[in-house]
Coordinates of C-alpha atoms and ligand atoms in Angstrom, one line a residue:
M1 CA -2.4 162.6 -23.1
E2 CA -4.2 159.7 -21.4
Y3 CA -2.6 156.6 -22.8
V4 CA 1.1 155.7 -22.9
L5 CA 0.5 152.3 -24.5
Q6 CA -2.5 150.9 -26.4
T7 CA -2.5 147.7 -28.4
S8 CA -5.3 146.4 -30.5
G9 CA -5.5 142.9 -31.7
L10 CA -1.7 142.4 -31.2
T11 CA -0.7 138.9 -32.3
K12 CA 2.6 137.1 -32.6
M13 CA 2.7 133.7 -34.2
F14 CA 5.5 131.3 -34.0
G15 CA 4.7 128.8 -36.7
K16 CA 1.1 127.8 -36.0
K17 CA 1.2 128.7 -32.3
A18 CA 0.2 132.2 -31.2
A19 CA 2.5 133.3 -28.4
V20 CA 0.4 136.5 -28.1
S21 CA -3.1 136.4 -29.4
D22 CA -5.3 139.3 -30.3
L23 CA -4.2 141.3 -27.3
N24 CA -5.8 144.6 -26.4
M25 CA -4.0 146.4 -23.6
N26 CA -4.3 150.0 -22.3
V27 CA -1.7 151.5 -20.1
R28 CA -2.5 154.9 -18.8
Q29 CA 0.0 157.7 -18.0
G30 CA 1.2 157.3 -14.4
D31 CA 0.2 153.7 -14.1
I32 CA 2.3 151.0 -12.6
Y33 CA 0.7 148.3 -14.7
G34 CA 1.2 144.7 -13.4
F35 CA 1.4 142.3 -16.3
I36 CA 0.8 138.8 -14.8
G37 CA 1.1 135.4 -16.4
K38 CA 2.7 132.1 -15.8
N39 CA 6.1 131.2 -17.5
G40 CA 5.5 130.9 -21.2
A41 CA 2.3 132.9 -21.1
G42 CA 3.6 135.4 -23.7
K43 CA 4.8 138.3 -21.5
T44 CA 8.3 138.6 -22.9
T45 CA 7.0 138.2 -26.5
F46 CA 4.5 141.1 -25.9
I47 CA 7.2 143.4 -24.4
R48 CA 9.6 142.5 -27.3
M49 CA 7.0 143.6 -29.8
I50 CA 6.3 146.9 -28.0
S51 CA 10.0 147.7 -27.7
G52 CA 10.6 146.8 -31.4
L53 CA 12.7 143.7 -30.8
A54 CA 10.0 141.5 -32.4
R55 CA 7.7 142.1 -35.3
P56 CA 4.0 141.6 -34.7
S57 CA 2.3 139.2 -36.9
K58 CA -0.9 141.3 -36.7
G59 CA -2.5 144.1 -34.8
E60 CA -1.7 147.7 -33.9
I61 CA 0.5 149.4 -31.3
Q62 CA 0.3 153.0 -30.2
L63 CA 2.8 154.6 -28.0
F64 CA 1.9 158.0 -26.5
E65 CA -1.2 157.9 -28.6
S66 CA 0.9 157.9 -31.8
S67 CA 1.6 155.2 -34.4
D68 CA 5.0 156.7 -35.2
L69 CA 6.7 154.0 -33.2
V70 CA 10.2 154.7 -34.4
N71 CA 10.1 158.1 -32.8
Q72 CA 7.9 157.3 -29.8
R73 CA 10.1 154.3 -28.8
K74 CA 12.8 156.9 -28.0
R75 CA 10.6 157.9 -25.1
T76 CA 10.6 154.4 -23.7
G77 CA 13.1 152.2 -21.8
T78 CA 13.1 148.4 -21.7
M79 CA 14.6 145.7 -19.6
I80 CA 14.0 142.2 -20.9
E81 CA 14.4 139.1 -18.7
N82 CA 18.1 138.4 -18.7
P83 CA 19.6 141.8 -18.2
A84 CA 22.4 142.8 -20.5
V85 CA 24.9 143.7 -17.9
Y86 CA 28.5 143.0 -18.6
P87 CA 30.0 140.9 -15.8
N88 CA 33.6 142.0 -16.1
M89 CA 32.7 145.7 -15.9
T90 CA 31.8 147.8 -12.8
A91 CA 28.5 149.5 -12.5
R92 CA 30.1 152.8 -13.7
Q93 CA 31.8 151.1 -16.7
N94 CA 28.6 149.4 -17.7
L95 CA 26.7 152.7 -17.7
Y96 CA 29.5 154.4 -19.6
Y97 CA 29.4 151.7 -22.2
Y98 CA 25.7 152.0 -22.7
C99 CA 25.8 155.8 -22.8
R100 CA 28.3 155.6 -25.6
M101 CA 26.3 153.0 -27.4
L102 CA 23.1 155.1 -27.2
G103 CA 25.0 158.3 -28.1
L104 CA 24.3 159.9 -24.7
N105 CA 26.7 162.2 -22.9
P106 CA 27.9 160.1 -19.9
E107 CA 28.9 163.3 -18.0
G108 CA 26.5 163.7 -15.0
T109 CA 24.2 161.0 -16.3
I110 CA 26.2 158.1 -14.8
D111 CA 26.4 159.6 -11.3
E112 CA 22.7 160.4 -11.4
M113 CA 21.8 156.9 -12.5
L114 CA 24.0 155.2 -9.9
S115 CA 22.5 157.3 -7.2
L116 CA 18.9 156.8 -8.4
V117 CA 19.3 153.0 -8.3
G118 CA 21.4 153.0 -5.1
L119 CA 24.7 151.7 -6.6
T120 CA 26.9 154.7 -6.0
D121 CA 29.1 153.0 -3.5
T122 CA 30.0 149.9 -5.6
G123 CA 33.3 151.3 -6.7
K124 CA 35.6 148.8 -8.3
K125 CA 33.3 145.8 -7.7
K126 CA 32.6 144.0 -11.0
A127 CA 29.0 143.3 -11.9
K128 CA 29.7 139.5 -11.8
N129 CA 30.2 139.9 -8.0
F130 CA 27.0 141.8 -7.5
S131 CA 24.0 140.2 -5.8
L132 CA 21.2 139.5 -8.2
G133 CA 19.3 142.5 -6.8
M134 CA 22.2 144.8 -7.6
K135 CA 22.4 143.4 -11.1
Q136 CA 18.8 144.0 -11.6
R137 CA 19.0 147.6 -10.4
L138 CA 22.0 148.1 -12.7
A139 CA 20.0 146.7 -15.6
I140 CA 17.1 149.1 -14.6
A141 CA 19.6 152.0 -14.7
V142 CA 20.6 151.0 -18.2
A143 CA 17.0 151.0 -19.2
L144 CA 16.6 154.5 -17.6
L145 CA 19.4 156.0 -19.8
G146 CA 17.8 158.4 -22.2
D147 CA 15.3 159.5 -19.5
P148 CA 12.3 157.4 -20.6
E149 CA 8.7 158.4 -19.8
F150 CA 7.6 154.8 -20.1
L151 CA 9.6 151.9 -18.7
M152 CA 9.0 148.2 -19.5
L153 CA 10.5 145.7 -17.0
D154 CA 10.3 142.1 -17.8
E155 CA 10.3 140.0 -14.6
P156 CA 12.6 142.3 -12.7
I157 CA 12.0 140.4 -9.5
N158 CA 12.4 137.0 -10.8
G159 CA 14.9 135.0 -8.7
L160 CA 15.6 137.7 -6.2
D161 CA 15.8 137.2 -2.5
P162 CA 13.4 139.1 -0.2
T163 CA 15.9 142.0 0.3
G164 CA 16.5 142.2 -3.5
I165 CA 12.7 142.2 -4.1
K166 CA 12.2 145.0 -1.6
E167 CA 15.0 147.1 -3.2
V168 CA 13.6 146.7 -6.7
R169 CA 10.1 147.4 -5.5
E170 CA 11.1 150.6 -3.7
L171 CA 13.0 151.7 -6.8
I172 CA 10.0 151.1 -9.0
L173 CA 7.8 153.1 -6.7
R174 CA 10.3 155.9 -6.5
L175 CA 10.6 156.1 -10.3
N176 CA 6.9 156.3 -10.6
R177 CA 6.3 158.8 -7.9
E178 CA 9.2 161.1 -8.1
R179 CA 10.1 160.9 -11.8
K180 CA 6.5 160.3 -13.0
I181 CA 7.6 157.4 -15.1
T182 CA 4.8 155.1 -16.3
I183 CA 5.8 151.5 -15.7
L184 CA 4.8 148.2 -17.1
I185 CA 6.1 145.4 -15.0
S186 CA 5.7 141.7 -15.8
S187 CA 5.8 138.9 -13.2
H188 CA 4.4 135.5 -12.5
I189 CA 3.9 136.5 -8.8
L190 CA 0.7 138.4 -8.3
G191 CA 1.4 138.9 -4.6
E192 CA 4.6 140.9 -5.4
L193 CA 2.9 143.0 -8.0
S194 CA 0.1 143.7 -5.7
K195 CA 2.4 145.8 -3.5
I196 CA 3.1 148.3 -6.2
A197 CA 0.7 148.0 -9.2
N198 CA -2.4 150.1 -9.6
R199 CA -3.7 148.2 -12.6
Y200 CA -3.3 144.7 -13.8
G201 CA -3.5 142.6 -17.0
V202 CA -3.6 138.9 -16.8
I203 CA -2.2 136.9 -19.7
N204 CA -2.8 133.2 -20.2
N205 CA -1.7 131.3 -23.3
G206 CA -1.1 134.5 -25.1
I207 CA -4.6 135.8 -24.3
L208 CA -5.3 138.8 -22.0
V209 CA -7.9 137.1 -19.9
D210 CA -8.6 140.0 -17.6
E211 CA -7.7 143.7 -16.8
F212 CA -8.6 145.3 -13.5
S213 CA -7.6 148.0 -11.0
S214 CA -6.0 147.4 -7.6
Q215 CA -9.3 148.4 -6.0
E216 CA -11.1 145.7 -8.0
L217 CA -8.5 143.2 -6.9
T218 CA -9.1 144.1 -3.3
N219 CA -12.8 143.7 -3.8
R220 CA -12.4 140.4 -5.6
C221 CA -10.1 139.1 -2.9
A222 CA -12.2 140.4 0.0
G223 CA -13.0 137.8 2.5
E224 CA -16.1 135.6 2.7
L225 CA -18.2 134.8 5.7
E226 CA -18.0 131.1 6.4
V227 CA -20.8 129.8 8.5
K228 CA -21.1 126.3 9.9
V229 CA -24.6 125.1 10.6
D230 CA -26.5 121.9 11.3
N231 CA -28.8 122.3 8.3
V232 CA -27.2 123.9 5.2
Q233 CA -30.3 123.7 3.1
G234 CA -32.4 125.4 5.7
A235 CA -29.7 128.0 6.2
A236 CA -29.6 128.6 2.4
D237 CA -33.4 129.2 2.4
V238 CA -33.1 131.7 5.3
L239 CA -30.3 133.5 3.5
S240 CA -32.2 133.9 0.3
Q241 CA -35.7 134.3 1.5
N242 CA -35.5 136.1 4.8
L243 CA -32.3 138.1 4.3
N244 CA -32.4 138.4 0.5
I245 CA -28.8 137.3 0.2
Q246 CA -28.1 135.5 -3.0
S247 CA -24.3 135.4 -3.3
F248 CA -23.3 132.3 -1.3
K249 CA -22.2 128.8 -1.9
I250 CA -22.7 125.6 0.0
V251 CA -19.2 124.2 0.5
D252 CA -20.1 120.9 2.2
G253 CA -22.8 119.3 4.4
N254 CA -22.5 121.9 7.1
T255 CA -20.6 124.8 5.6
I256 CA -21.8 127.9 3.7
R257 CA -19.7 130.7 2.4
I258 CA -21.3 134.0 2.0
Q259 CA -19.8 136.8 -0.2
K260 CA -19.9 140.6 0.5
E261 CA -21.4 140.2 3.9
I262 CA -18.5 140.1 6.2
N263 CA -19.8 143.0 8.3
N264 CA -23.2 141.3 8.8
A265 CA -22.2 138.2 10.7
G266 CA -24.3 139.2 13.8
Q267 CA -27.5 139.8 11.9
I268 CA -27.0 136.6 9.8
N269 CA -26.4 134.5 12.9
M270 CA -29.4 135.9 14.6
E271 CA -31.7 135.3 11.7
L272 CA -30.5 131.7 11.3
A273 CA -31.0 131.0 15.0
K274 CA -34.4 132.6 15.0
N275 CA -35.3 130.1 12.3
G276 CA -34.1 127.1 14.3
I277 CA -30.7 126.7 12.6
L278 CA -27.8 126.0 14.9
V279 CA -24.8 128.0 14.0
S280 CA -21.7 126.3 15.4
S281 CA -19.2 128.8 14.0
S282 CA -19.0 131.9 11.9
M283 CA -15.8 133.4 10.7
V284 CA -14.3 135.5 7.9
V285 CA -12.1 133.6 5.5
G286 CA -9.9 135.3 2.9
Q287 CA -9.0 134.3 -0.6
D288 CA -5.3 135.1 -1.0
L289 CA -4.0 136.8 -4.1
E290 CA -2.2 133.7 -5.5
G291 CA -5.3 131.7 -5.0
Y292 CA -7.2 134.2 -6.9
F293 CA -4.5 134.2 -9.6
M294 CA -4.6 130.5 -9.9
Q295 CA -8.4 130.6 -10.2
L296 CA -8.1 133.1 -13.0
M297 CA -5.6 130.9 -14.8
N298 CA -8.0 128.0 -14.8
Q299 CA -10.9 130.0 -16.1
P300 CA -11.7 130.0 -19.8
A301 CA -10.7 133.3 -21.4
I302 CA -13.3 136.0 -21.6
N303 CA -13.3 138.2 -24.6
Y304 CA -12.0 141.4 -23.1
Q305 CA -12.4 144.9 -24.4
T306 CA -11.1 148.3 -23.3
V307 CA -11.4 149.3 -19.6
Ligands
ATP1 P1 8.7 133.5 -19.5 O1 8.6 134.2 -18.3 O2 9.0 132.0 -19.3 O3 9.6 134.1 -20.5 P2 6.7 134.6 -21.0 O4 5.3 134.8 -20.5 O5 7.5 135.7 -21.1 O6 7.3 133.5 -20.1 P3 7.2 134.1 -23.8 O7 8.7 134.0 -23.6 O8 6.7 135.3 -24.4 O9 6.5 133.8 -22.4 O10 6.8 132.9 -24.6 C1 5.4 132.6 -25.1 C2 5.4 131.4 -25.9 O11 6.0 131.6 -27.1 C3 6.1 130.2 -25.3 O12 5.3 129.1 -25.6 C4 7.4 130.2 -26.0 O13 7.9 128.8 -26.0 C5 7.1 130.7 -27.4 N1 8.2 131.4 -28.0 C6 8.8 132.5 -27.5 N2 9.8 132.9 -28.4 C7 9.8 132.0 -29.4 C8 10.6 131.8 -30.6 N3 11.5 132.7 -30.9 N4 10.3 130.8 -31.4 C9 9.3 129.9 -31.1 N5 8.5 130.0 -30.0 C10 8.8 131.0 -29.2

C-alpha cells in the first residue's frame, strides 16, 4: 500500500461559499504531512470530512486505498482543534472514559498511552490544571486509542509555549518513527511544521495551492547571492551574456539578487570586475520559511495535480 489518504475533487460548500474547493491531496504511508494554511483557509473542514464529522458536498475520499470509509476510518485517529478533554477528570480518568466510549479494554491501554505521551506522573492532577501542552498531549493520547495507523492532528501546536511545542513535536516524531504512524498535521506556522514534516500541502481559501517535499522546500528557500554594484544594467549583461546566468532579479539601482549561485560568488565577482563593474559587496541572503509561506499565500492558485 502506498497511499493512506487520497482525495479527489473534495469540496465542502457552506451556502454559496466553498470552505474546501476541489481539493486533491495525497498522503503516503509513513509521511508526516504538513497541512499549512492561514486561519479560515479550510484545514479543519477538510479534516472533518476525512474523519467523517462533515459530509462532503462533492468529491472522493479514499483511505488506505479503499472507498469503504466506514471500515477504514477505524484505522484512523483524529484530534480536531479544541481537544475534547474533560477538565474535571485526571489524565487516567479521561482515557478510561474514552476507552469505555470506544468499546476498548482500558486494561493496559491507559498506562501505555500515558507513558507514550509522557503523562504517567500526573496522578490526581485534573486536566483543567494541566499546561496547554499537557492538555494537547492528553488529547493526542485520546486520538491514539484504538491504535490508529493514520493520525490527523488539527493545529496541535496552536497556542503552545516553546516548551509545549517541543514536547508535542517530539511526540509526533516518536509516533511516526517508532510506531510507524502516518500523520497529517495542520498548522498556520510553516516554521514549526518544517521541523517535522517530510511533505507539505498549502491551502488558501479552500484551494490546495501547492504540494511539495521537504527537499523542495529547502531548495525553494535556499539563499540568493546579493551583489551590490555601481552599474546594475552592465552587471545584468555580464551575468546573462558572459556567465550564462539567467535567474536573477534587479532589486534596486545598485542591487542584484542571483538565484542558485551561492557557491559561485568568487567567479561572479571576478567576471564583473573584469568587465569594469565595481562590486561593493556580495553576500548570501536567505528567504525564511514564513516569508516563503506569505509569498505562496499571495500568489494566485495554480491548478495542482497529483505529486
Ligand atoms: P481555523 O484554523 O481558523 O479553524 P481552518 O483553516 O481550519 O481555520 P475552517 O475552520 O475549515 O478553516 O473554515 C473554512 C471556512 O469555512 C471559513 O471561512 C469558515 O468561516 C467557514 N466555515 C467553517 N465551518 C462552517 C459552518 N459550519 N458554517 C458556515 N461556514 C463555515
